[in-house]
Amino acid sequence: MSALAENISLLYDSTKVYTNLNSENQGSSVLFDNGTSYTDENVYGGFSSILPIVLHNMTGLKEGENEDVVRKGPLVSRKVRDFFVIINMAIMAQIISVFGVVANIINIVVFIKQGFGEAMTVTLTGLAVADLGTVTCQVWLSICWNPWFHYERLSLPFRPLHIEYLSAGHPRASSVRVSAWILALATFERCLCITIPFKVREIITPYRARVFVIVVFVVNTACSVPFYYTSRIVPFFDSYLNRTYLVLTFTKDRQQIDNVFFAISVSLSVIPFLAVTIFTAVLVYSLDKASKWRETVKISEGNASKIENSGQTKQSAGNTDDAKKTQQRQPNKNKRASKMVSLISTIFIACNLPNVVNQLVMGIVPEYAKNGSYENINQTFWSLGYMIETINCSINIFMYYSMSTRYRNTLQDVFRTRCCPGKNADTARNEADVGVTERK
């Protein structure tokens, strides 16, 4: 594990050296944390000659100095950080995300099979698509953070931790925000189903749900575009290794632009998180209140039915029971759907809380941000938050299957059609024959 820790440290520390493009695109220079820059001649001609300066700018040390003595009191050591990053990002998140890809594809197939006649089906389909984007990006992200996937060891034409910033990091963050907004709509709809059940279909229609999902995808994707403007992937010749590979570069105006859109991104993450929290609390309260009310009504109806049935025949009593069962089916269906959404929302809140808090602390405490004095604990919680978010985006299939009869029946039909098409056709033919016989 120590060898892995050294590799991941090398991977992580290499991301602290960025190249900065000038506005005229006449060349590039390596930009270090203290603002010191080096021209193309310095970078392309002799990178090894500035390694001591790189060391000083990355760690604040001079050659021969002890990091534990000079560094300003890290709460988490580098070895502890590397251990958690390897476990959370390279191992656990990779396994979970691969399962999540399969699970969300199954969810999408089932919802398409059900059709989009209900707003909730549209909402859950959008949620499955967003979760699929999250776990797909996480698969590539985990590969890039794997210490064995090193550009020197595998002679890769790029630095994985530079490439994943644009190819996985931002798309994943955008997908997580989309999931939060769509889940906020789902919890809001369930709240309306409990509080005003006869008007909810007029307020949230399938068409409005589709428009909301599309707008959420477009807005959150658009908020990531500025990051792609300030970040570039360019070839870089390393004379020390005597080869060229792709690295991440930033424009000179990157700091000003990224600060603005980082604040917008945090807002787009926090607002739906708070909305889901509030709507879930209202939903749980409403479900509890409705459950108590139904128990009271059941007792009253039971007493009334005893008196009423005493003067009725058995046949009329049976007809009354059937009518009551029919009347109760729709409320029970809404109740089950509301319980399912409240459970999904509760898991979402628990799984997304670490990263939401992490983002807020990064914005409030400068030393907690990347390259700050508390970067080790930042990276530790960041890797843990990513792993937990991946769990959240992968386990909805279990709630759907265990709590939704319609989902379970549709999924079973899909597997019968795909796995046993001949058997499914024979079953349908036999059922048709039975129906003809009964009619005769």
Short mmCIF file of C-alpha atoms in Angstrom, two decimals:
data_model
loop_
_atom_site.label_atom_id
_atom_site.label_comp_id
_atom_site.label_asym_id
_atom_site.label_seq_id
_atom_site.Cartn_x
_atom_site.Cartn_y
_atom_site.Cartn_z
CA MET A 1 0.00 0.00 0.00
CA SER A 2 2.95 2.35 0.59
CA ALA A 3 3.93 2.03 -3.08
CA LEU A 4 0.39 2.91 -4.06
CA ALA A 5 0.47 5.89 -1.73
CA GLU A 6 3.65 7.15 -3.35
CA ASN A 7 2.08 6.81 -6.79
CA ILE A 8 -1.10 8.61 -5.82
CA SER A 9 0.94 11.36 -4.15
CA LEU A 10 2.88 11.78 -7.37
CA LEU A 11 -0.35 11.86 -9.34
CA TYR A 12 -1.95 14.39 -7.02
CA ASP A 13 1.05 16.68 -6.69
CA SER A 14 1.55 16.78 -10.45
CA THR A 15 -1.81 18.51 -10.78
CA LYS A 16 -0.49 21.53 -8.87
CA VAL A 17 1.70 22.54 -11.80
CA TYR A 18 -0.42 24.29 -14.38
CA THR A 19 0.45 25.91 -17.68
CA ASN A 20 -0.88 29.32 -18.48
CA LEU A 21 -1.70 30.45 -22.01
CA ASN A 22 -1.14 34.09 -22.89
CA SER A 23 -3.87 36.09 -24.59
CA GLU A 24 -2.12 36.19 -27.96
CA ASN A 25 -1.57 32.39 -27.96
CA GLN A 26 2.07 33.05 -28.82
CA GLY A 27 3.35 30.59 -26.29
CA SER A 28 2.77 29.21 -22.84
CA SER A 29 4.36 29.42 -19.46
CA VAL A 30 4.23 27.30 -16.35
CA LEU A 31 2.43 29.20 -13.61
CA PHE A 32 3.15 28.28 -9.99
CA ASP A 33 1.20 29.02 -6.84
CA ASN A 34 3.11 32.18 -5.97
CA GLY A 35 2.65 33.66 -9.44
CA THR A 36 6.16 32.86 -10.69
CA SER A 37 6.11 31.90 -14.36
CA TYR A 38 8.59 30.48 -16.83
CA THR A 39 8.66 30.96 -20.56
CA ASP A 40 8.52 28.31 -23.27
CA GLU A 41 12.31 28.21 -23.30
CA ASN A 42 12.45 27.36 -19.60
CA VAL A 43 9.72 24.77 -19.80
CA TYR A 44 10.52 23.03 -23.05
CA GLY A 45 14.27 23.36 -22.76
CA GLY A 46 15.00 22.13 -19.28
CA PHE A 47 12.19 21.15 -16.98
CA SER A 48 14.56 19.28 -14.69
CA SER A 49 16.47 22.49 -13.95
CA ILE A 50 13.44 24.06 -12.27
CA LEU A 51 12.40 20.99 -10.26
CA PRO A 52 13.70 22.50 -6.97
CA ILE A 53 11.56 25.58 -7.63
CA VAL A 54 8.60 23.34 -8.44
CA LEU A 55 9.13 21.55 -5.12
CA HIS A 56 9.21 24.84 -3.25
CA ASN A 57 6.06 26.15 -4.91
CA MET A 58 4.14 22.92 -4.40
CA THR A 59 5.05 22.26 -0.77
CA GLY A 60 6.63 25.46 0.55
CA LEU A 61 9.88 23.58 1.18
CA LYS A 62 13.44 24.00 0.09
CA GLU A 63 15.55 21.01 -0.80
CA GLY A 64 16.33 18.90 2.25
CA GLU A 65 13.65 20.42 4.49
CA ASN A 66 11.18 18.23 6.33
CA GLU A 67 7.59 18.69 5.18
CA ASP A 68 6.08 17.78 8.56
CA VAL A 69 8.08 20.57 10.24
CA VAL A 70 7.56 23.37 7.71
CA ARG A 71 3.99 22.72 6.61
CA LYS A 72 1.36 24.65 8.55
CA GLY A 73 -0.28 22.04 10.74
CA PRO A 74 -2.19 19.70 8.40
CA LEU A 75 -5.11 18.02 10.17
CA VAL A 76 -4.67 14.90 8.03
CA SER A 77 -1.29 13.54 6.95
CA ARG A 78 -0.44 12.87 3.35
CA LYS A 79 -0.33 9.09 3.89
CA VAL A 80 -3.82 9.07 5.41
CA ARG A 81 -5.10 11.20 2.54
CA ASP A 82 -3.57 8.90 -0.07
CA PHE A 83 -5.00 5.81 1.62
CA PHE A 84 -8.55 7.18 1.59
CA VAL A 85 -8.26 8.50 -1.98
CA ILE A 86 -7.12 5.09 -3.23
CA ILE A 87 -9.84 3.19 -1.35
CA ASN A 88 -12.68 5.61 -2.10
CA MET A 89 -11.87 6.73 -5.65
CA ALA A 90 -9.83 3.98 -7.29
CA ILE A 91 -11.52 0.93 -5.75
CA MET A 92 -14.94 1.47 -4.14
CA ALA A 93 -16.24 4.16 -6.49
CA GLN A 94 -15.09 2.15 -9.52
CA ILE A 95 -16.98 -0.99 -8.47
CA ILE A 96 -20.13 0.92 -7.51
CA SER A 97 -20.15 3.08 -10.65
CA VAL A 98 -19.92 0.06 -12.99
CA PHE A 99 -22.95 -1.43 -11.24
CA GLY A 100 -24.66 1.97 -11.42
CA VAL A 101 -24.27 2.13 -15.20
CA VAL A 102 -26.08 -1.21 -15.60
CA ALA A 103 -28.76 -0.33 -13.02
CA ASN A 104 -29.62 3.04 -14.56
CA ILE A 105 -29.78 1.61 -18.09
CA ILE A 106 -32.30 -0.94 -16.76
CA ASN A 107 -34.29 1.88 -15.12
CA ILE A 108 -34.41 3.86 -18.37
CA VAL A 109 -35.56 0.81 -20.36
CA VAL A 110 -38.32 0.08 -17.83
CA PHE A 111 -39.60 3.67 -17.78
CA ILE A 112 -39.61 3.88 -21.58
CA LYS A 113 -41.57 0.61 -21.62
CA GLN A 114 -44.12 2.12 -19.22
CA GLY A 115 -44.60 5.18 -21.41
CA PHE A 116 -44.66 8.86 -20.47
CA GLY A 117 -48.35 9.25 -19.76
CA GLU A 118 -47.66 10.26 -16.15
CA ALA A 119 -45.54 13.15 -14.90
CA MET A 120 -43.82 10.94 -12.33
CA THR A 121 -42.60 8.55 -15.03
CA VAL A 122 -41.13 11.50 -16.96
CA THR A 123 -39.43 12.76 -13.79
CA LEU A 124 -37.96 9.40 -12.84
CA THR A 125 -36.70 8.86 -16.39
CA GLY A 126 -34.89 12.21 -16.27
CA LEU A 127 -33.44 11.23 -12.88
CA ALA A 128 -32.19 7.92 -14.30
CA VAL A 129 -30.55 9.69 -17.26
CA ALA A 130 -28.81 12.18 -14.94
CA ASP A 131 -27.65 9.38 -12.63
CA LEU A 132 -26.37 7.45 -15.65
CA GLY A 133 -24.28 10.48 -16.62
CA THR A 134 -22.90 10.70 -13.08
CA VAL A 135 -21.83 7.06 -12.78
CA THR A 136 -20.46 6.95 -16.35
CA CYS A 137 -18.21 9.91 -15.61
CA GLN A 138 -17.28 8.29 -12.30
CA VAL A 139 -16.05 5.17 -14.12
CA TRP A 140 -13.55 7.26 -16.10
CA LEU A 141 -12.74 9.41 -13.05
CA SER A 142 -11.85 6.33 -11.00
CA ILE A 143 -9.65 5.00 -13.80
CA CYS A 144 -7.75 8.29 -13.92
CA TRP A 145 -7.25 8.25 -10.14
CA ASN A 146 -6.03 4.67 -10.17
CA PRO A 147 -2.30 4.70 -9.24
CA TRP A 148 -1.59 1.97 -11.79
CA PHE A 149 -3.01 4.15 -14.56
CA HIS A 150 0.10 6.34 -14.58
CA TYR A 151 1.29 8.17 -17.68
CA GLU A 152 4.95 7.22 -17.12
CA ARG A 153 4.36 3.55 -16.31
CA LEU A 154 1.98 3.01 -19.25
CA SER A 155 3.62 5.56 -21.59
CA LEU A 156 0.29 7.34 -21.97
CA PRO A 157 0.08 10.32 -24.35
CA PHE A 158 -1.64 12.37 -21.62
CA ARG A 159 -1.66 12.98 -17.90
CA PRO A 160 -4.82 11.27 -16.56
CA LEU A 161 -5.46 13.76 -13.74
CA HIS A 162 -5.20 16.63 -16.22
CA ILE A 163 -7.55 15.04 -18.75
CA GLU A 164 -10.21 13.95 -16.25
CA TYR A 165 -10.74 17.56 -15.10
CA LEU A 166 -12.56 18.37 -18.35
CA SER A 167 -13.60 14.91 -19.55
CA ALA A 168 -15.13 13.65 -16.29
CA GLY A 169 -14.95 16.18 -13.44
CA HIS A 170 -17.20 18.93 -14.81
CA PRO A 171 -19.67 16.62 -16.63
CA ARG A 172 -20.08 14.63 -13.43
CA ALA A 173 -20.69 17.73 -11.33
CA SER A 174 -23.27 18.93 -13.85
CA SER A 175 -25.07 15.56 -13.77
CA VAL A 176 -25.20 15.60 -9.96
CA ARG A 177 -26.81 19.06 -10.03
CA VAL A 178 -29.36 17.88 -12.60
CA SER A 179 -30.26 14.90 -10.39
CA ALA A 180 -30.82 17.23 -7.45
CA TRP A 181 -33.17 19.53 -9.40
CA ILE A 182 -35.19 16.64 -10.86
CA LEU A 183 -35.52 15.01 -7.44
CA ALA A 184 -36.73 18.36 -6.08
CA LEU A 185 -39.53 18.26 -8.68
CA ALA A 186 -40.38 14.67 -7.74
CA THR A 187 -40.65 15.46 -4.02
CA PHE A 188 -42.67 18.61 -4.78
CA GLU A 189 -45.13 16.59 -6.87
CA ARG A 190 -45.52 13.98 -4.13
CA CYS A 191 -46.19 16.75 -1.61
CA LEU A 192 -48.99 18.01 -3.84
CA CYS A 193 -50.37 14.47 -4.19
CA ILE A 194 -50.77 14.31 -0.41
CA THR A 195 -51.96 17.87 0.24
CA ILE A 196 -54.11 18.56 -2.87
CA PRO A 197 -54.55 15.17 -4.58
CA PHE A 198 -57.37 16.26 -6.91
CA LYS A 199 -55.48 19.21 -8.44
CA VAL A 200 -51.96 17.83 -8.78
CA ARG A 201 -52.56 16.42 -12.27
CA GLU A 202 -53.60 19.89 -13.43
CA ILE A 203 -50.54 21.58 -11.89
CA ILE A 204 -47.82 19.09 -12.91
CA THR A 205 -48.60 17.57 -16.30
CA PRO A 206 -46.33 15.22 -18.29
CA TYR A 207 -45.63 18.07 -20.73
CA ARG A 208 -44.56 20.47 -17.97
CA ALA A 209 -42.41 17.77 -16.40
CA ARG A 210 -40.64 17.21 -19.75
CA VAL A 211 -40.04 20.94 -20.16
CA PHE A 212 -38.65 21.21 -16.63
CA VAL A 213 -36.27 18.27 -17.12
CA ILE A 214 -34.99 19.65 -20.45
CA VAL A 215 -34.48 23.16 -19.03
CA VAL A 216 -32.58 21.76 -16.03
CA PHE A 217 -30.25 19.80 -18.31
CA VAL A 218 -29.63 22.83 -20.56
CA VAL A 219 -29.02 25.33 -17.73
CA ASN A 220 -26.63 23.11 -15.79
CA THR A 221 -24.73 22.19 -18.94
CA ALA A 222 -24.46 25.86 -19.91
CA CYS A 223 -22.97 26.69 -16.51
CA SER A 224 -20.06 24.34 -17.27
CA VAL A 225 -19.19 26.00 -20.59
CA PRO A 226 -17.08 28.84 -19.05
CA PHE A 227 -14.85 26.27 -17.36
CA TYR A 228 -14.08 24.82 -20.79
CA TYR A 229 -13.22 28.30 -22.05
CA THR A 230 -10.68 28.90 -19.28
CA SER A 231 -9.24 25.36 -19.44
CA ARG A 232 -7.40 23.86 -22.41
CA ILE A 233 -5.66 20.60 -23.24
CA VAL A 234 -2.34 21.24 -25.03
CA PRO A 235 0.74 19.17 -25.94
CA PHE A 236 3.69 19.60 -23.58
CA PHE A 237 7.24 18.42 -24.24
CA ASP A 238 9.02 17.13 -21.16
CA SER A 239 12.75 17.15 -21.82
CA TYR A 240 13.32 15.17 -18.64
CA LEU A 241 11.30 12.24 -20.04
CA ASN A 242 12.11 13.18 -23.65
CA ARG A 243 8.54 12.90 -24.87
CA THR A 244 5.38 14.92 -25.44
CA TYR A 245 2.07 14.40 -23.68
CA LEU A 246 -1.16 16.33 -23.20
CA VAL A 247 -1.55 18.50 -20.11
CA LEU A 248 -4.14 20.86 -18.68
CA THR A 249 -3.66 24.59 -19.18
CA PHE A 250 -5.57 27.67 -18.03
CA THR A 251 -6.10 31.08 -19.60
CA LYS A 252 -4.95 34.24 -17.84
CA ASP A 253 -8.50 35.36 -17.03
CA ARG A 254 -9.33 31.98 -15.53
CA GLN A 255 -9.40 33.15 -11.91
CA GLN A 256 -11.97 35.90 -12.45
CA ILE A 257 -14.28 33.79 -14.62
CA ASP A 258 -14.05 30.63 -12.52
CA ASN A 259 -14.78 32.51 -9.30
CA VAL A 260 -18.09 33.77 -10.68
CA PHE A 261 -19.20 30.46 -12.12
CA PHE A 262 -17.99 28.51 -9.09
CA ALA A 263 -20.39 30.60 -7.01
CA ILE A 264 -23.18 29.89 -9.51
CA SER A 265 -22.38 26.16 -9.48
CA VAL A 266 -22.46 26.07 -5.68
CA SER A 267 -25.83 27.86 -5.74
CA LEU A 268 -27.19 25.38 -8.28
CA SER A 269 -26.11 22.58 -5.91
CA VAL A 270 -27.27 24.07 -2.61
CA ILE A 271 -30.70 25.39 -3.71
CA PRO A 272 -32.11 22.03 -4.92
CA PHE A 273 -30.51 20.30 -1.93
CA LEU A 274 -32.41 22.61 0.43
CA ALA A 275 -35.57 22.21 -1.66
CA VAL A 276 -35.36 18.41 -1.49
CA THR A 277 -34.77 18.61 2.26
CA ILE A 278 -37.80 20.86 2.83
CA PHE A 279 -40.12 18.93 0.50
CA THR A 280 -39.04 15.61 2.02
CA ALA A 281 -39.76 16.88 5.54
CA VAL A 282 -43.21 18.10 4.41
CA LEU A 283 -43.83 14.80 2.61
CA VAL A 284 -42.93 12.67 5.63
CA TYR A 285 -45.09 14.85 7.88
CA SER A 286 -48.01 14.70 5.43
CA LEU A 287 -47.72 10.92 5.08
CA ASP A 288 -47.76 10.50 8.85
CA LYS A 289 -50.74 12.83 9.19
CA ALA A 290 -52.64 11.11 6.36
CA SER A 291 -51.91 7.70 7.86
CA LYS A 292 -53.35 8.73 11.22
CA TRP A 293 -56.41 10.23 9.50
CA ARG A 294 -57.03 7.02 7.52
CA GLU A 295 -56.81 4.95 10.70
CA THR A 296 -59.47 7.16 12.27
CA VAL A 297 -61.68 6.91 9.18
CA LYS A 298 -61.26 3.12 9.07
CA ILE A 299 -62.45 2.79 12.66
CA SER A 300 -65.46 5.03 11.99
CA GLU A 301 -66.35 3.21 8.76
CA GLY A 302 -65.93 -0.15 10.45
CA ASN A 303 -68.41 0.74 13.16
CA ALA A 304 -70.85 2.16 10.61
CA SER A 305 -70.57 -0.86 8.32
CA LYS A 306 -71.41 -3.24 11.18
CA ILE A 307 -74.67 -1.43 11.78
CA GLU A 308 -75.40 -1.11 8.06
CA ASN A 309 -74.57 -4.71 7.17
CA SER A 310 -76.78 -6.11 9.92
CA GLY A 311 -79.85 -5.41 7.77
CA GLN A 312 -78.29 -6.37 4.41
CA THR A 313 -77.95 -9.67 2.60
CA LYS A 314 -74.54 -11.29 2.17
CA GLN A 315 -74.51 -10.41 -1.53
CA SER A 316 -75.10 -6.70 -0.96
CA ALA A 317 -72.45 -6.70 1.78
CA GLY A 318 -69.96 -8.28 -0.60
CA ASN A 319 -70.70 -5.66 -3.24
CA THR A 320 -70.11 -2.91 -0.68
CA ASP A 321 -66.71 -4.38 0.26
CA ASP A 322 -65.67 -4.56 -3.41
CA ALA A 323 -66.64 -0.94 -3.93
CA LYS A 324 -64.60 0.14 -0.92
CA LYS A 325 -61.56 -1.77 -2.15
CA THR A 326 -61.83 -0.08 -5.54
CA GLN A 327 -62.05 3.35 -3.91
CA GLN A 328 -58.97 2.65 -1.78
CA ARG A 329 -56.69 1.50 -4.62
CA GLN A 330 -55.82 4.97 -5.93
CA PRO A 331 -54.98 6.49 -2.50
CA ASN A 332 -52.88 3.42 -1.67
CA LYS A 333 -51.03 3.75 -4.99
CA ASN A 334 -50.25 7.42 -4.29
CA LYS A 335 -49.20 6.53 -0.76
CA ARG A 336 -46.75 3.85 -1.98
CA ALA A 337 -45.30 6.22 -4.59
CA SER A 338 -44.93 8.96 -1.98
CA LYS A 339 -43.15 6.60 0.42
CA MET A 340 -40.80 5.52 -2.37
CA VAL A 341 -39.95 9.12 -3.31
CA SER A 342 -39.48 10.11 0.34
CA LEU A 343 -37.05 7.20 0.84
CA ILE A 344 -35.11 8.11 -2.33
CA SER A 345 -34.99 11.75 -1.20
CA THR A 346 -33.80 10.84 2.30
CA ILE A 347 -30.98 8.73 0.86
CA PHE A 348 -30.13 11.60 -1.52
CA ILE A 349 -29.88 14.06 1.37
CA ALA A 350 -27.64 11.75 3.40
CA CYS A 351 -25.37 10.95 0.44
CA ASN A 352 -25.03 14.50 -0.92
CA LEU A 353 -24.59 16.28 2.40
CA PRO A 354 -20.78 15.68 2.64
CA ASN A 355 -20.01 17.26 -0.75
CA VAL A 356 -22.43 20.16 -0.23
CA VAL A 357 -20.74 20.96 3.09
CA ASN A 358 -17.33 20.52 1.44
CA GLN A 359 -18.20 23.06 -1.27
CA LEU A 360 -19.51 25.57 1.25
CA VAL A 361 -16.40 25.27 3.43
CA MET A 362 -14.16 25.70 0.35
CA GLY A 363 -15.95 28.96 -0.41
CA ILE A 364 -15.75 30.23 3.18
CA VAL A 365 -12.30 29.02 4.30
CA PRO A 366 -9.53 29.82 1.75
CA GLU A 367 -7.02 27.51 3.45
CA TYR A 368 -9.41 24.61 2.96
CA ALA A 369 -9.39 25.01 -0.82
CA LYS A 370 -7.02 23.18 -3.15
CA ASN A 371 -3.35 23.97 -2.50
CA GLY A 372 -4.30 25.44 0.90
CA SER A 373 -2.94 24.40 4.27
CA TYR A 374 -5.83 21.99 4.85
CA GLU A 375 -5.83 20.46 1.37
CA ASN A 376 -5.24 16.95 2.73
CA ILE A 377 -8.46 16.87 4.72
CA ASN A 378 -10.22 18.52 1.76
CA GLN A 379 -9.12 15.72 -0.57
CA THR A 380 -10.03 13.07 2.01
CA PHE A 381 -13.60 14.31 2.42
CA TRP A 382 -13.86 15.02 -1.30
CA SER A 383 -13.04 11.39 -2.19
CA LEU A 384 -15.46 10.13 0.47
CA GLY A 385 -18.19 12.44 -0.83
CA TYR A 386 -17.69 11.28 -4.41
CA MET A 387 -17.93 7.65 -3.36
CA ILE A 388 -21.13 8.23 -1.37
CA GLU A 389 -22.67 10.23 -4.24
CA THR A 390 -21.93 7.30 -6.54
CA ILE A 391 -23.80 4.99 -4.16
CA ASN A 392 -26.79 7.32 -4.25
CA CYS A 393 -26.86 7.30 -8.07
CA SER A 394 -26.68 3.50 -8.24
CA ILE A 395 -29.18 2.10 -5.72
CA ASN A 396 -32.51 3.57 -6.85
CA ILE A 397 -33.24 0.36 -8.72
CA PHE A 398 -33.66 -1.46 -5.39
CA MET A 399 -36.26 1.05 -4.17
CA TYR A 400 -38.15 0.92 -7.46
CA TYR A 401 -38.23 -2.88 -7.50
CA SER A 402 -39.22 -3.36 -3.85
CA MET A 403 -41.76 -0.51 -3.55
CA SER A 404 -43.36 -0.19 -7.00
CA THR A 405 -45.55 -3.05 -8.24
CA ARG A 406 -45.78 -1.47 -11.69
CA TYR A 407 -42.00 -1.20 -12.00
CA ARG A 408 -41.53 -4.78 -10.83
CA ASN A 409 -44.08 -6.17 -13.29
CA THR A 410 -42.65 -4.15 -16.19
CA LEU A 411 -39.10 -5.25 -15.38
CA GLN A 412 -40.17 -8.89 -15.27
CA ASP A 413 -41.94 -8.49 -18.61
CA VAL A 414 -38.83 -6.93 -20.15
CA PHE A 415 -36.64 -9.82 -18.98
CA ARG A 416 -39.16 -12.39 -20.18
CA THR A 417 -39.25 -10.73 -23.59
CA ARG A 418 -35.46 -10.48 -23.84
CA CYS A 419 -34.48 -13.81 -22.26
CA CYS A 420 -37.39 -16.13 -23.16
CA PRO A 421 -39.18 -14.69 -26.21
CA GLY A 422 -40.53 -18.09 -27.28
CA LYS A 423 -41.82 -18.90 -23.82
CA ASN A 424 -43.43 -15.48 -23.54
CA ALA A 425 -45.25 -16.00 -26.86
CA ASP A 426 -46.47 -19.45 -25.77
CA THR A 427 -47.76 -18.00 -22.50
CA ALA A 428 -49.66 -15.27 -24.32
CA ARG A 429 -51.13 -17.86 -26.75
CA ASN A 430 -52.27 -20.10 -23.89
CA GLU A 431 -53.90 -17.16 -22.12
CA ALA A 432 -55.74 -16.29 -25.33
CA ASP A 433 -56.96 -19.90 -25.70
CA VAL A 434 -58.20 -19.89 -22.11
CA GLY A 435 -60.08 -16.65 -22.75
CA VAL A 436 -61.78 -18.11 -25.85
CA THR A 437 -62.80 -21.25 -23.93
CA GLU A 438 -64.27 -19.19 -21.10
CA ARG A 439 -66.30 -17.09 -23.55
CA LYS A 440 -67.74 -20.25 -25.08
#
